[in-house]
Amino acid sequence: MTVTEQLSALGLILAHGDLHSLFQPILSLSERRILGYEALTRGPSNSPLHPPVTLFAVARHAGRLSELEMACRKSACRRFKELKLDGLLFLNVSPESLLDPAHQPGRTLKMLQAFGIPPSQVVIELTEQTPTEDFNLLDTALHHYRAMGFSIALDDLGAGYSSLRLWSELRPDYVKIDRHFIDGIHQDAVKREFVESILKMAKASRAQVIAEGIELPEELAVLAEMGVDLVQGYLLGRPQEHPSRDARALLPPMESIGSMNEESSDLSALLNEQPAVNEDTPIHEVLEAFRARANLNSLAVLDARQRPVGIVHRHLLSEALLRPFATDLFTRKSVNRLMSTDFLAVEMGQSLQQVSRLITSRARQRIEEDFIIILDGRYRGLGRVIDVLKLITELKIQQARHANPLTLLPGNVPIQQCLARLLQQRRQAVVCYVDIDSFKPFNELNGSICENNEQLGGLISMIVSTIEENFELIPKQASSTKVQIKQPHRQR
């Protein structure tokens, strides 16, 4: 499509208002509700200007960006009102359109009044695509919006040309972290440090943080553990013409959002719902499946009852077919001729720690190979060895970060997380809290007692013996116990 044709297509779109508005939900984890929706625009479905990147690039080149953004806002407000959506409406606005001399202040307010949408329900979301130079003029424009009752959000923090300066000078009500820092955050300590620093800055500036671009349950779990409350992404809802209104249908259960640990209740965080093949499937069909999906490393082989009987690894199949005449001999045969029956299958109910032990006990298990995840013996999907190792490493780092520096035992954070999980899962448990009087001055005077593991172990053994001496466990029911105090003598 030539430049002239693009400009002509843009002119037709603006003349007829041929734009489509989609809405993506922004959710609050703590309140389990939809805070609002971000309005996103697409061009005509049969047009080369359908993708937003192309559409806005052409408008910017033609000097009609401000005109296009106003048309997008009008389309979004009309559709938001027609759908009767609740919550806030986030409207994308570029700083350069606000600084455009042709920009007419007050048009957005008049448009909202026409649709019956109060300004307090609208968030102006600044999306920076080009460098912003006139901060004073931009500050004046945003103060104008604030004076009319709008809230301000800063989009793609960390990706723009001057987003940190925009934050410090404009003091937005909402800050949206760029997807780059959310993607794979459960596997990247640097990204977690970045998000933690953003949370501290947001607290100081009284801004609310929105993590956008969440696509994996592991990313959501880590963000929730770090204290991020407002979330957005494909995992929770894609941009749609008719978005969901029910937060409960979008958010996973609270127990699955809670921090993942070695004794977590299942392996859902590791599950990849990959296709499987029947044991009678011809090998040439298996080859086609691997060719069609470059990221597919393994295929589970199932019997008629959907139970795994073998596994085919890409690299082993390739090696087998590289032998002389192997292709002619095997491609029309069943996959059970080349599948491996030496595979690891684990139930969904097993813990991460148990799976880790099973993997490390298998001498021939390769790091790039997959294992099979089953539920009640039936195939559910595949898990990757490398994911288990990464998750175990991340958990060890988390435990070390929150450990007591003196005893290296779990600190307040993991203790609170454990209690929260027990309450959420409604599991019966007995908690014993031990408070040693005057321990701090004792340790300062006799610090050497905790300077090596042997002496520390002796101290802990002494505490346990004291507990057993002064507390009696009396059975209450078959599934629970009751602690009765027997007039403990105080030891200092």
mmCIF file of N, CA, C and O in Angstrom, residues 82-127:
data_model
loop_
_atom_site.group_PDB
_atom_site.id
_atom_site.type_symbol
_atom_site.label_atom_id
_atom_site.label_comp_id
_atom_site.label_asym_id
_atom_site.label_seq_id
_atom_site.Cartn_x
_atom_site.Cartn_y
_atom_site.Cartn_z
ATOM 1 N N GLU A 82 -23.045 2.429 25.537
ATOM 2 C CA GLU A 82 -23.987 1.449 24.989
ATOM 3 C C GLU A 82 -23.907 0.124 25.743
ATOM 4 O O GLU A 82 -24.939 -0.516 25.996
ATOM 5 N N LEU A 83 -22.699 -0.272 26.116
ATOM 6 C CA LEU A 83 -22.524 -1.533 26.844
ATOM 7 C C LEU A 83 -22.881 -1.424 28.320
ATOM 8 O O LEU A 83 -22.959 -2.442 29.024
ATOM 9 N N LYS A 84 -23.049 -0.196 28.795
ATOM 10 C CA LYS A 84 -23.375 0.063 30.209
ATOM 11 C C LYS A 84 -22.339 -0.572 31.135
ATOM 12 O O LYS A 84 -22.676 -1.247 32.112
ATOM 13 N N LEU A 85 -21.076 -0.346 30.804
ATOM 14 C CA LEU A 85 -19.992 -0.901 31.605
ATOM 15 C C LEU A 85 -19.812 -0.096 32.891
ATOM 16 O O LEU A 85 -19.978 1.123 32.904
ATOM 17 N N ASP A 86 -19.478 -0.807 33.961
ATOM 18 C CA ASP A 86 -19.225 -0.154 35.249
ATOM 19 C C ASP A 86 -17.732 0.119 35.399
ATOM 20 O O ASP A 86 -16.904 -0.449 34.704
ATOM 21 N N GLY A 87 -17.402 0.977 36.347
ATOM 22 C CA GLY A 87 -16.002 1.248 36.636
ATOM 23 C C GLY A 87 -15.448 2.384 35.803
ATOM 24 O O GLY A 87 -16.175 3.130 35.130
ATOM 25 N N LEU A 88 -14.121 2.496 35.825
ATOM 26 C CA LEU A 88 -13.429 3.595 35.153
ATOM 27 C C LEU A 88 -13.205 3.285 33.678
ATOM 28 O O LEU A 88 -13.069 2.121 33.296
ATOM 29 N N LEU A 89 -13.140 4.340 32.883
ATOM 30 C CA LEU A 89 -12.826 4.226 31.461
ATOM 31 C C LEU A 89 -11.456 4.859 31.224
ATOM 32 O O LEU A 89 -11.268 6.057 31.434
ATOM 33 N N PHE A 90 -10.475 4.043 30.828
ATOM 34 C CA PHE A 90 -9.125 4.527 30.558
ATOM 35 C C PHE A 90 -9.022 4.864 29.074
ATOM 36 O O PHE A 90 -9.187 3.982 28.216
ATOM 37 N N LEU A 91 -8.738 6.131 28.769
ATOM 38 C CA LEU A 91 -8.619 6.599 27.389
ATOM 39 C C LEU A 91 -7.168 6.942 27.084
ATOM 40 O O LEU A 91 -6.554 7.739 27.797
ATOM 41 N N ASN A 92 -6.621 6.357 26.023
ATOM 42 C CA ASN A 92 -5.241 6.622 25.646
ATOM 43 C C ASN A 92 -5.112 7.970 24.940
ATOM 44 O O ASN A 92 -5.857 8.255 23.994
ATOM 45 N N VAL A 93 -4.161 8.759 25.401
ATOM 46 C CA VAL A 93 -3.885 10.072 24.811
ATOM 47 C C VAL A 93 -2.367 10.221 24.728
ATOM 48 O O VAL A 93 -1.662 9.950 25.704
ATOM 49 N N SER A 94 -1.855 10.640 23.584
ATOM 50 C CA SER A 94 -0.416 10.863 23.453
ATOM 51 C C SER A 94 -0.078 12.295 23.834
ATOM 52 O O SER A 94 -0.839 13.222 23.522
ATOM 53 N N PRO A 95 1.045 12.530 24.522
ATOM 54 C CA PRO A 95 1.436 13.893 24.888
ATOM 55 C C PRO A 95 1.538 14.818 23.679
ATOM 56 O O PRO A 95 1.186 15.997 23.766
ATOM 57 N N GLU A 96 2.003 14.282 22.543
ATOM 58 C CA GLU A 96 2.172 15.151 21.376
ATOM 59 C C GLU A 96 0.839 15.678 20.864
ATOM 60 O O GLU A 96 0.768 16.780 20.312
ATOM 61 N N SER A 97 -0.255 14.908 21.045
ATOM 62 C CA SER A 97 -1.556 15.421 20.609
ATOM 63 C C SER A 97 -2.038 16.528 21.541
ATOM 64 O O SER A 97 -2.683 17.476 21.107
ATOM 65 N N LEU A 98 -1.707 16.414 22.837
ATOM 66 C CA LEU A 98 -2.069 17.481 23.773
ATOM 67 C C LEU A 98 -1.290 18.758 23.485
ATOM 68 O O LEU A 98 -1.783 19.869 23.734
ATOM 69 N N LEU A 99 -0.067 18.590 22.990
ATOM 70 C CA LEU A 99 0.776 19.749 22.698
ATOM 71 C C LEU A 99 0.565 20.282 21.286
ATOM 72 O O LEU A 99 1.172 21.296 20.912
ATOM 73 N N ASP A 100 -0.287 19.610 20.509
ATOM 74 C CA ASP A 100 -0.568 20.060 19.139
ATOM 75 C C ASP A 100 -1.284 21.415 19.191
ATOM 76 O O ASP A 100 -2.303 21.558 19.891
ATOM 77 N N PRO A 101 -0.799 22.414 18.450
ATOM 78 C CA PRO A 101 -1.467 23.723 18.438
ATOM 79 C C PRO A 101 -2.926 23.648 17.997
ATOM 80 O O PRO A 101 -3.744 24.491 18.394
ATOM 81 N N ALA A 102 -3.263 22.605 17.209
ATOM 82 C CA ALA A 102 -4.643 22.468 16.748
ATOM 83 C C ALA A 102 -5.559 21.834 17.789
ATOM 84 O O ALA A 102 -6.777 21.771 17.601
ATOM 85 N N HIS A 103 -4.956 21.343 18.880
ATOM 86 C CA HIS A 103 -5.755 20.696 19.925
ATOM 87 C C HIS A 103 -6.649 21.722 20.621
ATOM 88 O O HIS A 103 -6.188 22.782 21.045
ATOM 89 N N GLN A 104 -7.932 21.416 20.725
ATOM 90 C CA GLN A 104 -8.908 22.331 21.325
ATOM 91 C C GLN A 104 -9.283 21.851 22.718
ATOM 92 O O GLN A 104 -9.964 20.833 22.846
ATOM 93 N N PRO A 105 -8.850 22.532 23.764
ATOM 94 C CA PRO A 105 -9.208 22.139 25.134
ATOM 95 C C PRO A 105 -10.722 22.185 25.340
ATOM 96 O O PRO A 105 -11.412 23.046 24.799
ATOM 97 N N GLY A 106 -11.206 21.243 26.108
ATOM 98 C CA GLY A 106 -12.630 21.232 26.445
ATOM 99 C C GLY A 106 -13.473 20.324 25.565
ATOM 100 O O GLY A 106 -14.624 20.027 25.910
ATOM 101 N N ARG A 107 -12.925 19.837 24.442
ATOM 102 C CA ARG A 107 -13.728 18.999 23.551
ATOM 103 C C ARG A 107 -14.058 17.655 24.184
ATOM 104 O O ARG A 107 -15.165 17.123 24.017
ATOM 105 N N THR A 108 -13.101 17.094 24.927
ATOM 106 C CA THR A 108 -13.352 15.800 25.579
ATOM 107 C C THR A 108 -14.461 15.921 26.619
ATOM 108 O O THR A 108 -15.339 15.045 26.710
ATOM 109 N N LEU A 109 -14.456 17.001 27.383
ATOM 110 C CA LEU A 109 -15.484 17.193 28.411
ATOM 111 C C LEU A 109 -16.869 17.327 27.772
ATOM 112 O O LEU A 109 -17.838 16.723 28.246
ATOM 113 N N LYS A 110 -16.957 18.096 26.688
ATOM 114 C CA LYS A 110 -18.245 18.256 26.004
ATOM 115 C C LYS A 110 -18.734 16.924 25.449
ATOM 116 O O LYS A 110 -19.934 16.619 25.507
ATOM 117 N N MET A 111 -17.822 16.138 24.907
ATOM 118 C CA MET A 111 -18.186 14.838 24.363
ATOM 119 C C MET A 111 -18.724 13.918 25.459
ATOM 120 O O MET A 111 -19.729 13.222 25.284
ATOM 121 N N LEU A 112 -18.048 13.911 26.615
ATOM 122 C CA LEU A 112 -18.501 13.077 27.731
ATOM 123 C C LEU A 112 -19.875 13.511 28.233
ATOM 124 O O LEU A 112 -20.727 12.677 28.571
ATOM 125 N N GLN A 113 -20.082 14.807 28.271
ATOM 126 C CA GLN A 113 -21.387 15.313 28.706
ATOM 127 C C GLN A 113 -22.484 14.863 27.756
ATOM 128 O O GLN A 113 -23.595 14.530 28.179
ATOM 129 N N ALA A 114 -22.163 14.792 26.472
ATOM 130 C CA ALA A 114 -23.144 14.343 25.487
ATOM 131 C C ALA A 114 -23.527 12.879 25.702
ATOM 132 O O ALA A 114 -24.671 12.485 25.444
ATOM 133 N N PHE A 115 -22.563 12.073 26.168
ATOM 134 C CA PHE A 115 -22.841 10.654 26.417
ATOM 135 C C PHE A 115 -23.270 10.381 27.856
ATOM 136 O O PHE A 115 -23.572 9.234 28.209
ATOM 137 N N GLY A 116 -23.261 11.395 28.690
ATOM 138 C CA GLY A 116 -23.681 11.209 30.075
ATOM 139 C C GLY A 116 -22.665 10.480 30.931
ATOM 140 O O GLY A 116 -23.035 9.773 31.883
ATOM 141 N N ILE A 117 -21.390 10.656 30.629
ATOM 142 C CA ILE A 117 -20.321 10.021 31.412
ATOM 143 C C ILE A 117 -19.617 11.095 32.233
ATOM 144 O O ILE A 117 -19.073 12.048 31.666
ATOM 145 N N PRO A 118 -19.611 10.998 33.555
ATOM 146 C CA PRO A 118 -18.951 12.026 34.371
ATOM 147 C C PRO A 118 -17.431 11.961 34.230
ATOM 148 O O PRO A 118 -16.861 10.862 34.083
ATOM 149 N N PRO A 119 -16.744 13.098 34.281
ATOM 150 C CA PRO A 119 -15.265 13.089 34.186
ATOM 151 C C PRO A 119 -14.596 12.251 35.266
ATOM 152 O O PRO A 119 -13.521 11.705 35.041
ATOM 153 N N SER A 120 -15.219 12.139 36.430
ATOM 154 C CA SER A 120 -14.637 11.354 37.522
ATOM 155 C C SER A 120 -14.551 9.873 37.184
ATOM 156 O O SER A 120 -13.844 9.121 37.862
ATOM 157 N N GLN A 121 -15.248 9.457 36.122
ATOM 158 C CA GLN A 121 -15.233 8.056 35.718
ATOM 159 C C GLN A 121 -14.197 7.799 34.622
ATOM 160 O O GLN A 121 -14.045 6.670 34.162
ATOM 161 N N VAL A 122 -13.461 8.840 34.227
ATOM 162 C CA VAL A 122 -12.534 8.733 33.094
ATOM 163 C C VAL A 122 -11.099 8.971 33.550
ATOM 164 O O VAL A 122 -10.829 9.878 34.339
ATOM 165 N N VAL A 123 -10.183 8.139 33.051
ATOM 166 C CA VAL A 123 -8.760 8.279 33.318
ATOM 167 C C VAL A 123 -8.060 8.576 31.991
ATOM 168 O O VAL A 123 -8.168 7.789 31.043
ATOM 169 N N ILE A 124 -7.373 9.698 31.920
ATOM 170 C CA ILE A 124 -6.584 10.047 30.742
ATOM 171 C C ILE A 124 -5.248 9.327 30.845
ATOM 172 O O ILE A 124 -4.453 9.597 31.747
ATOM 173 N N GLU A 125 -5.009 8.398 29.943
ATOM 174 C CA GLU A 125 -3.812 7.553 29.998
ATOM 175 C C GLU A 125 -2.783 8.045 28.980
ATOM 176 O O GLU A 125 -2.985 7.927 27.773
ATOM 177 N N LEU A 126 -1.686 8.605 29.477
ATOM 178 C CA LEU A 126 -0.643 9.148 28.606
ATOM 179 C C LEU A 126 0.197 8.024 28.020
ATOM 180 O O LEU A 126 0.804 7.244 28.754
ATOM 181 N N THR A 127 0.241 7.942 26.703
ATOM 182 C CA THR A 127 1.028 6.939 26.006
ATOM 183 C C THR A 127 2.099 7.651 25.205
ATOM 184 O O THR A 127 1.810 8.319 24.223
#
